[in-house]
XYZ file of C-alpha atoms in Angstrom:
591
model
C 72.176 85.437 120.174
C 74.097 82.417 119.204
C 74.264 82.061 115.132
C 71.732 79.278 115.500
C 69.181 81.612 117.385
C 69.809 84.424 114.610
C 68.872 82.000 111.815
C 65.400 81.128 113.784
C 64.894 84.447 114.120
C 65.397 85.406 110.406
C 63.096 82.356 109.783
C 60.307 83.650 111.725
C 60.512 86.917 109.829
C 60.506 85.297 106.514
C 57.446 83.294 107.419
C 55.609 86.394 108.675
C 56.106 87.980 105.509
C 55.629 84.990 103.300
C 59.335 84.674 101.871
C 60.586 81.566 100.857
C 64.129 82.513 100.423
C 66.311 85.054 102.028
C 69.571 86.073 100.365
C 72.388 87.792 102.104
C 75.369 89.173 100.442
C 78.763 90.532 101.491
C 78.296 93.778 99.955
C 77.519 97.534 100.885
C 75.382 100.078 98.761
C 78.856 100.698 96.820
C 79.470 97.269 96.060
C 82.726 97.261 97.789
C 85.179 94.371 98.526
C 86.223 95.353 101.942
C 83.165 96.656 104.009
C 82.818 98.706 106.961
C 81.430 97.317 110.284
C 77.933 98.328 109.466
C 77.655 95.976 106.323
C 79.363 93.018 107.787
C 76.108 91.140 107.768
C 77.661 87.313 107.055
C 80.273 87.209 109.953
C 77.073 88.600 112.023
C 74.685 85.732 110.776
C 76.856 82.889 110.628
C 80.493 83.481 111.548
C 82.397 83.265 108.179
C 85.034 85.984 107.721
C 85.736 85.537 104.119
C 85.732 88.083 101.908
C 83.608 86.200 99.299
C 80.087 84.437 99.944
C 76.544 84.393 99.722
C 74.046 83.169 102.373
C 70.869 81.761 100.980
C 68.071 80.602 103.885
C 64.901 78.587 103.306
C 62.756 76.937 106.134
C 64.451 73.950 105.902
C 68.136 74.763 104.426
C 70.732 77.551 105.430
C 73.776 77.506 103.299
C 77.013 79.734 102.457
C 77.840 79.359 98.773
C 81.655 80.321 98.229
C 84.708 79.385 96.582
C 87.651 77.100 96.951
C 89.821 79.255 98.630
C 87.583 79.679 101.649
C 86.636 75.678 101.898
C 88.686 74.668 104.696
C 88.098 78.281 106.581
C 84.237 77.910 105.815
C 84.008 74.161 107.288
C 85.603 75.444 110.363
C 83.697 78.890 110.986
C 80.448 77.276 110.175
C 80.488 74.256 112.547
C 77.268 74.263 114.738
C 75.734 77.575 113.096
C 72.780 75.913 111.304
C 74.479 76.646 107.831
C 76.317 74.328 105.353
C 79.189 75.072 103.271
C 78.232 74.997 99.554
C 81.422 74.782 97.465
C 81.012 76.646 94.144
C 82.182 74.692 91.029
C 83.211 77.986 89.362
C 84.369 80.807 91.412
C 82.667 84.306 91.679
C 79.298 82.700 90.105
C 76.014 83.059 91.571
C 75.521 79.253 91.570
C 72.452 79.360 94.296
C 70.374 80.911 91.535
C 69.982 77.542 89.864
C 69.505 76.262 93.310
C 66.708 78.174 93.980
C 65.104 77.326 90.675
C 65.310 73.710 91.476
C 64.105 73.784 95.219
C 61.183 76.512 95.094
C 57.700 75.945 93.613
C 55.948 78.322 91.313
C 54.760 81.358 93.421
C 57.611 81.412 95.681
C 59.143 84.505 96.758
C 62.862 85.142 97.050
C 63.976 88.676 99.162
C 67.031 90.326 99.558
C 67.948 93.764 100.354
C 68.275 95.537 96.971
C 71.035 98.050 98.038
C 73.341 95.173 98.871
C 73.661 93.885 95.368
C 74.750 94.686 91.875
C 72.602 95.754 88.980
C 73.925 92.763 86.895
C 73.109 90.133 89.440
C 69.933 91.451 90.527
C 68.679 91.432 86.792
C 70.325 87.594 86.335
C 68.277 86.580 89.198
C 65.083 88.336 88.115
C 65.390 87.270 84.611
C 66.157 83.669 85.808
C 63.631 83.089 88.520
C 60.784 84.990 87.127
C 60.878 82.260 84.283
C 59.739 79.643 86.905
C 57.321 81.885 88.149
C 59.323 83.033 91.167
C 58.720 86.458 92.722
C 61.943 88.583 94.131
C 61.209 91.248 96.682
C 63.101 93.660 98.327
C 63.561 93.059 102.209
C 66.249 93.550 105.223
C 65.607 91.117 107.717
C 69.043 91.378 109.145
C 68.937 95.065 110.295
C 65.654 93.934 112.318
C 67.824 91.353 114.570
C 70.987 93.100 114.646
C 70.434 95.207 117.555
C 73.884 96.376 118.118
C 74.706 97.089 114.715
C 77.552 99.624 113.991
C 76.764 102.971 112.698
C 78.232 104.280 109.653
C 81.624 105.248 109.960
C 82.689 109.013 110.346
C 86.188 109.096 109.594
C 87.723 112.398 108.288
C 88.671 112.667 104.700
C 91.267 114.651 102.781
C 92.345 115.802 99.305
C 95.658 114.814 97.395
C 97.373 117.587 95.522
C 98.206 117.858 92.008
C 102.056 117.176 92.953
C 100.795 113.610 94.203
C 98.016 112.520 91.869
C 99.493 114.117 88.886
C 96.268 115.626 87.386
C 93.543 118.220 88.985
C 90.167 117.099 89.522
C 88.780 119.236 86.783
C 91.326 117.411 84.086
C 90.115 113.918 85.516
C 86.402 115.217 85.006
C 87.006 116.457 81.496
C 88.476 112.844 80.582
C 85.531 111.151 82.042
C 82.920 113.360 80.081
C 84.974 112.823 77.075
C 84.473 108.937 77.560
C 80.900 109.550 78.133
C 80.474 111.484 74.833
C 82.166 108.426 72.995
C 79.462 106.367 74.865
C 76.646 108.468 73.935
C 75.773 109.006 77.691
C 75.004 112.600 79.334
C 74.625 111.568 82.774
C 77.028 109.346 84.910
C 76.020 107.957 88.079
C 79.153 106.438 90.238
C 78.949 104.128 93.390
C 82.511 102.655 93.640
C 84.308 104.531 96.315
C 87.860 103.827 94.590
C 86.312 105.397 91.311
C 85.265 108.355 93.421
C 88.446 108.653 95.371
C 90.507 109.007 92.027
C 88.203 111.147 90.133
C 88.057 113.936 93.153
C 91.861 113.276 94.392
C 89.780 112.176 97.543
C 90.988 109.960 100.180
C 89.864 108.902 103.596
C 89.624 106.005 106.342
C 85.826 104.894 106.194
C 87.004 101.316 105.115
C 89.565 98.919 106.506
C 92.752 98.954 104.151
C 91.273 100.911 101.512
C 91.773 104.439 101.709
C 88.368 105.868 100.638
C 85.232 107.382 102.146
C 81.795 106.945 101.628
C 80.094 108.893 99.114
C 78.430 108.983 95.458
C 78.898 110.787 92.470
C 76.885 112.231 89.429
C 78.078 114.188 86.517
C 75.514 116.091 84.633
C 75.941 118.272 81.452
C 76.086 121.199 83.896
C 77.338 119.928 87.421
C 79.157 117.584 89.100
C 77.866 116.495 92.566
C 79.544 114.764 95.025
C 77.238 113.195 97.785
C 79.284 113.087 101.221
C 79.127 113.863 104.913
C 80.557 117.430 104.567
C 81.750 117.320 108.085
C 84.522 115.294 106.787
C 86.034 117.202 105.244
C 88.348 120.604 105.651
C 87.012 124.259 104.566
C 90.329 124.168 102.327
C 89.231 120.868 100.669
C 85.667 121.952 100.308
C 86.922 125.069 98.722
C 89.177 123.336 96.651
C 86.348 121.043 95.238
C 84.097 123.774 94.610
C 86.906 125.724 92.556
C 86.989 122.538 90.665
C 83.708 122.638 89.331
C 82.186 120.187 92.167
C 79.290 120.831 94.728
C 78.525 118.941 97.725
C 75.474 117.359 98.779
C 74.483 115.229 101.867
C 75.063 111.607 101.401
C 71.647 110.585 102.177
C 69.992 112.622 99.329
C 71.768 110.111 96.709
C 68.563 108.547 96.155
C 66.215 111.695 95.844
C 68.590 113.054 93.214
C 68.855 109.805 90.960
C 65.020 109.517 91.249
C 64.728 113.442 89.792
C 67.028 112.794 86.887
C 65.560 114.159 83.707
C 62.939 111.524 82.005
C 64.930 111.406 78.804
C 68.610 111.333 80.461
C 71.254 108.815 78.944
C 72.624 107.794 82.054
C 75.888 105.346 82.092
C 76.196 102.909 84.898
C 78.477 100.292 85.715
C 76.338 97.341 86.379
C 78.686 95.495 88.090
C 79.484 98.544 90.751
C 76.297 99.736 91.257
C 73.504 98.662 93.460
C 70.220 97.515 92.454
C 68.356 99.541 94.854
C 69.558 103.015 93.577
C 69.116 101.980 89.779
C 65.597 101.097 90.476
C 65.242 104.808 91.672
C 66.105 106.091 88.136
C 63.096 107.300 85.879
C 61.855 104.477 84.011
C 62.265 106.688 80.744
C 65.921 107.059 80.970
C 68.425 105.414 78.670
C 70.698 102.940 80.312
C 74.218 103.006 78.936
C 76.163 100.169 80.782
C 79.555 99.608 80.707
C 82.757 99.763 83.153
C 83.055 103.080 84.465
C 85.294 105.330 82.695
C 87.272 106.216 85.790
C 88.283 102.551 86.413
C 89.916 102.327 82.885
C 91.559 106.009 83.466
C 92.779 105.253 86.880
C 94.297 101.634 85.750
C 96.812 103.614 83.633
C 99.504 105.492 85.961
C 100.675 108.790 85.169
C 104.605 109.524 85.593
C 103.886 111.316 88.873
C 101.935 108.309 90.358
C 104.800 105.762 88.839
C 107.575 108.076 90.570
C 105.552 107.945 94.073
C 105.028 104.284 93.430
C 108.633 103.505 93.057
C 109.307 105.510 96.379
C 106.609 103.561 98.239
C 108.474 100.421 96.861
C 111.945 101.302 98.406
C 110.056 102.249 101.908
C 108.527 98.604 101.856
C 111.652 96.932 100.610
C 113.423 98.266 103.774
C 110.815 97.067 105.937
C 110.568 93.467 104.373
C 114.337 93.347 104.611
C 114.443 94.003 108.418
C 111.443 91.816 108.845
C 113.057 88.659 107.462
C 116.514 89.470 109.079
C 114.709 89.765 112.288
C 113.246 86.337 111.577
C 116.136 84.748 110.938
C 117.667 86.258 113.849
C 115.355 85.341 116.209
C 113.903 82.092 115.350
C 114.600 79.678 117.665
C 115.961 81.905 120.667
C 112.262 83.107 121.240
C 108.828 82.165 120.866
C 107.449 83.386 117.288
C 103.953 82.938 116.022
C 102.082 83.933 112.997
C 100.335 86.102 114.846
C 103.567 88.022 116.506
C 105.309 87.397 112.938
C 102.516 89.278 111.299
C 102.459 92.244 114.075
C 106.416 92.588 113.961
C 106.263 93.214 109.983
C 103.466 95.480 110.378
C 105.747 97.576 112.988
C 108.845 97.547 110.430
C 106.132 99.092 107.879
C 104.936 101.629 110.565
C 108.789 102.809 110.945
C 108.706 104.157 107.178
C 108.139 107.336 106.429
C 104.856 108.173 104.400
C 102.973 105.067 106.098
C 99.477 105.274 106.495
C 98.393 101.637 107.168
C 98.272 98.084 105.823
C 96.539 97.550 102.560
C 95.101 94.248 103.497
C 95.109 91.792 106.343
C 98.270 90.224 106.631
C 98.167 86.447 105.382
C 101.206 84.526 107.635
C 100.898 80.804 107.096
C 103.349 78.384 108.447
C 103.341 74.757 106.756
C 99.898 73.860 106.500
C 98.189 77.235 107.024
C 100.227 78.629 103.978
C 97.958 76.012 102.038
C 95.210 78.355 102.849
C 95.368 81.138 100.047
C 93.362 83.600 101.925
C 94.340 82.341 105.511
C 93.648 84.771 108.425
C 95.170 83.974 111.454
C 92.834 83.762 114.789
C 93.338 82.815 118.291
C 92.661 79.269 117.605
C 94.897 78.752 114.758
C 97.687 80.727 115.660
C 100.951 78.520 115.134
C 104.316 78.642 116.560
C 106.939 78.846 113.855
C 109.347 76.428 114.233
C 112.754 75.645 112.474
C 111.245 73.318 109.954
C 109.495 74.032 106.928
C 107.784 76.993 105.163
C 106.346 80.146 106.080
C 104.271 82.129 103.622
C 103.636 85.987 104.161
C 101.563 87.874 101.752
C 100.932 91.557 102.955
C 101.153 95.208 101.605
C 101.435 98.657 102.969
C 99.426 102.022 102.222
C 101.790 104.905 101.741
C 101.684 108.536 100.853
C 101.634 107.846 97.829
C 101.639 104.200 96.885
C 100.238 100.939 97.537
C 102.112 97.583 97.974
C 101.295 93.883 97.724
C 103.904 91.248 97.958
C 104.170 87.446 98.767
C 107.484 85.890 100.125
C 108.069 82.133 101.125
C 110.808 81.830 104.122
C 112.210 78.480 103.851
C 113.502 77.258 107.454
C 115.175 74.710 108.651
C 114.793 71.285 107.212
C 112.804 71.341 103.685
C 111.663 68.360 101.740
C 112.166 68.090 98.229
C 108.630 68.371 97.485
C 108.695 71.702 99.055
C 112.104 72.708 97.198
C 110.195 71.579 93.644
C 107.181 73.537 94.350
C 108.992 76.615 95.429
C 110.746 76.317 92.169
C 108.258 75.870 89.955
C 106.144 78.431 91.305
C 109.159 80.916 91.191
C 109.389 79.597 87.172
C 106.024 80.829 86.490
C 106.539 84.104 88.237
C 109.772 84.398 86.431
C 107.809 83.619 83.237
C 105.375 86.177 83.653
C 107.824 88.806 84.789
C 109.972 88.553 81.655
C 107.137 88.211 79.226
C 107.107 90.523 75.630
C 103.831 90.436 74.196
C 102.076 92.121 71.362
C 99.584 95.168 72.010
C 96.060 93.905 72.551
C 97.156 91.051 74.914
C 94.679 90.272 77.528
C 95.069 88.768 81.110
C 93.967 85.282 80.301
C 96.756 85.032 77.625
C 99.253 85.995 80.233
C 97.674 83.671 82.698
C 98.242 80.443 80.777
C 102.116 81.718 80.536
C 102.440 81.864 84.033
C 100.660 78.615 84.723
C 102.720 76.236 82.201
C 105.643 75.672 84.262
C 102.879 74.152 87.034
C 100.704 72.461 84.241
C 103.782 70.889 82.770
C 104.200 68.755 86.309
C 100.046 68.472 86.699
C 99.690 71.153 89.014
C 97.338 74.084 88.983
C 96.228 76.916 91.333
C 92.414 78.005 92.063
C 92.972 81.752 92.412
C 93.800 84.467 89.416
C 97.582 84.956 88.853
C 97.219 88.646 88.810
C 95.270 91.855 89.810
C 95.425 95.653 89.346
C 96.518 97.667 92.056
C 95.733 101.007 93.188
C 97.747 104.424 93.519
C 97.218 104.919 97.292
C 93.864 103.276 96.823
C 92.343 99.778 96.797
C 95.182 96.761 96.507
C 92.209 95.013 94.376
C 91.413 96.936 91.490
C 90.569 96.746 87.689
C 89.859 96.458 84.886
C 92.494 94.319 84.071
C 93.669 91.163 85.407
C 95.656 88.132 85.233
C 93.136 84.896 85.624
C 91.898 82.278 83.081
C 88.511 84.388 82.980
C 87.988 85.745 79.532
C 88.202 89.400 80.558
C 87.880 91.380 77.592
C 90.540 94.398 78.652
C 93.921 94.587 77.019
C 97.068 95.335 78.793
C 98.284 98.828 78.475
C 101.445 100.810 79.259
C 100.890 102.197 82.887
C 98.861 99.638 84.199
C 100.345 97.828 87.804
C 99.385 94.395 88.267
C 100.716 91.569 90.481
C 102.037 88.230 89.688
C 101.405 85.563 92.341
C 101.084 82.105 90.983
C 101.139 79.406 93.913
C 100.776 75.809 94.890
C 98.627 74.543 97.648
C 99.065 70.897 99.147
C 96.062 71.056 102.075
C 97.401 70.150 105.511
C 101.102 70.067 104.372
C 102.353 73.541 102.620
C 101.755 76.131 100.511
C 103.836 78.530 98.156
C 102.932 81.662 96.576
C 105.706 84.278 95.235
C 104.319 87.385 94.262
C 105.675 90.987 92.676
C 104.266 94.109 91.180
C 104.604 94.803 87.899
C 104.379 97.593 85.393
C 103.179 97.530 81.913
C 105.771 99.732 79.728
C 106.677 99.757 75.944
C 109.126 96.989 74.771
C 109.394 98.526 70.864
C 107.771 97.853 67.830
C 108.577 95.961 64.594
C 107.074 95.088 61.227
C 104.427 93.126 63.169
C 103.391 95.991 65.468
C 103.594 97.332 69.048
C 104.950 95.355 71.862
C 104.890 95.323 75.565
C 106.602 93.913 78.760
C 106.873 94.318 82.333
C 109.156 96.409 84.874
C 109.284 94.740 88.353
C 108.315 97.142 90.936
C 108.618 95.374 93.988
C 111.877 95.562 96.043
C 112.733 92.521 98.124
C 114.944 89.359 97.789
C 113.713 85.955 96.502
C 115.340 83.377 98.647
C 117.273 80.856 96.746
C 118.455 78.550 99.744
C 115.842 75.594 98.644
C 115.553 76.273 95.040
C 116.036 73.049 92.780
C 118.330 74.442 90.252
C 117.740 71.805 87.990
C 114.336 72.889 86.974
C 115.314 76.214 86.147
C 116.378 77.193 82.771
C 119.298 79.240 82.060
C 117.654 82.362 81.316
C 115.266 82.103 84.083
C 118.464 81.734 86.784
C 119.857 84.888 84.715
C 116.419 86.759 85.549
C 116.491 85.605 88.998
C 120.329 86.896 89.846
C 119.749 90.147 87.905
C 116.576 90.745 89.880
C 118.214 90.149 93.425
C 121.144 92.184 92.589
C 118.680 94.828 91.413
C 116.985 94.668 94.876
C 120.582 94.791 96.851
C 121.539 97.792 94.883
C 118.508 99.989 95.459
C 118.310 99.189 99.135
C 121.710 99.115 100.222
C 121.828 102.979 100.475
C 118.800 102.853 102.953
C 120.246 99.979 105.259
C 122.574 99.904 108.101
C 125.992 98.497 107.564
C 124.811 95.120 109.220
C 121.344 94.928 107.238
C 123.613 95.435 104.130
C 125.643 92.820 104.645
C 122.936 90.346 105.324
C 120.969 91.352 102.238
C 124.121 91.179 100.104
C 124.382 87.301 101.145
C 120.576 86.995 100.433
C 120.954 88.179 96.658
C 124.346 86.265 95.633
C 123.824 84.706 92.333
C 122.419 81.291 92.233
């Protein structure tokens, strides 16, 4: 069926069941960022492939609500589908709820799959719409028309040992139980795959880019239950889990287990990472304790074992990136290189590294105008040949045993304009200011965000995404609870957190600049004014200085840049051939 025919079929089902508006979310029952093929309903329905968006369908309108990262992409992909782009004014907000309140009459019915929406969002919708006399209902029309839908993934999973994770499974369970006690909860239901992966030292291949496996967990006063397809695990891993106090149960039995919790249970859930459908199965008499999963806080604080592994992964990644950029420089103008072939080549250099598992996200390789799309994904139609003129932006990352990387660099090629040079330098200033920051204990991400943006704001420039996100340990490339963004996230930075710093400037249809490193939060010292923290830069890849406008950099910023590039050279040189080391030495020459 075409997208228009699918939309027509959905409207027929809506009419038959008297549903006035149907909502399709980008989610699975685990509220994952990256979805198994089985749950990619939005691409199926309308062709939009961005990671953030919501479809809302009525009998006379169909729209995709998404944020500024995807405006250009959405306009292209929605062409002739029957759907219109609705531009979110505030990213990551359900503005379609207010729209539904305005356009639907009293007595109308809004349907959506309750397994594919968060508790928090469903309750917000319910509270808002019922005030207008609008009913919500649990329906799944997508499954009816998606005849060739992929099944659930069946990839094998495996445990990582204490020598990799730094802590045993039972130790982590005890830490979670201690947090539950503080929160006056005796039961804990966990849906989020990365939290489960951390808690059980469990890794898998069920989701692209994220080494996780489909599962749920339930912690009770007397037991720890893991709901997973047992065939995915070796007998040795099953025995290890049992020895650590974990019992295995079929994945499909989770709903019944939640339903049969004691009526007086005090259940801790994360309303942003638990689906409404399973929340509704809880006995109505249970007391709900809401908050961020304790494991989310705990896994954000990398232990020394994890940090040492991450540093090794950065060495591997740095070698691959050095070889890639040298290859680019050596071959540009001598053979045809496109965005697609460049991304494939970089993946190949990473694959040569020991302990490489796969990419940590789909590589963003954007030349000139395509670099102005923050979440650009090259397609056969958009694929550009990289010529000796302008800026080539590459945002990429790898999953290693054991470590996750995420880095953005911009390669200046041939003739670059003064505007491109200034933009590059201002973004670099933002990165440097964040990287060398010394800040008091208790500082939040939104405070750091403004410091990173200040060099851009001084030139009346801004960007529409956050400045940084947490990074997992051989886990999700995006993790919480901390971030660096304008949002008032009430999470303080603590030693052990690994976070990206990635300011950017995007000039539509011209060029984009983003420079990104990963940093580790570490103690700086104390004074009569309290304890202070700072960042250690983990990423090991030279920052190109060819087009820097030195007049825009302060002396301390130049000093940071020179010291960083010298550190990169010193750590990577022993791992490179003589020719590669000589090439890198030139790239790392002081400004």
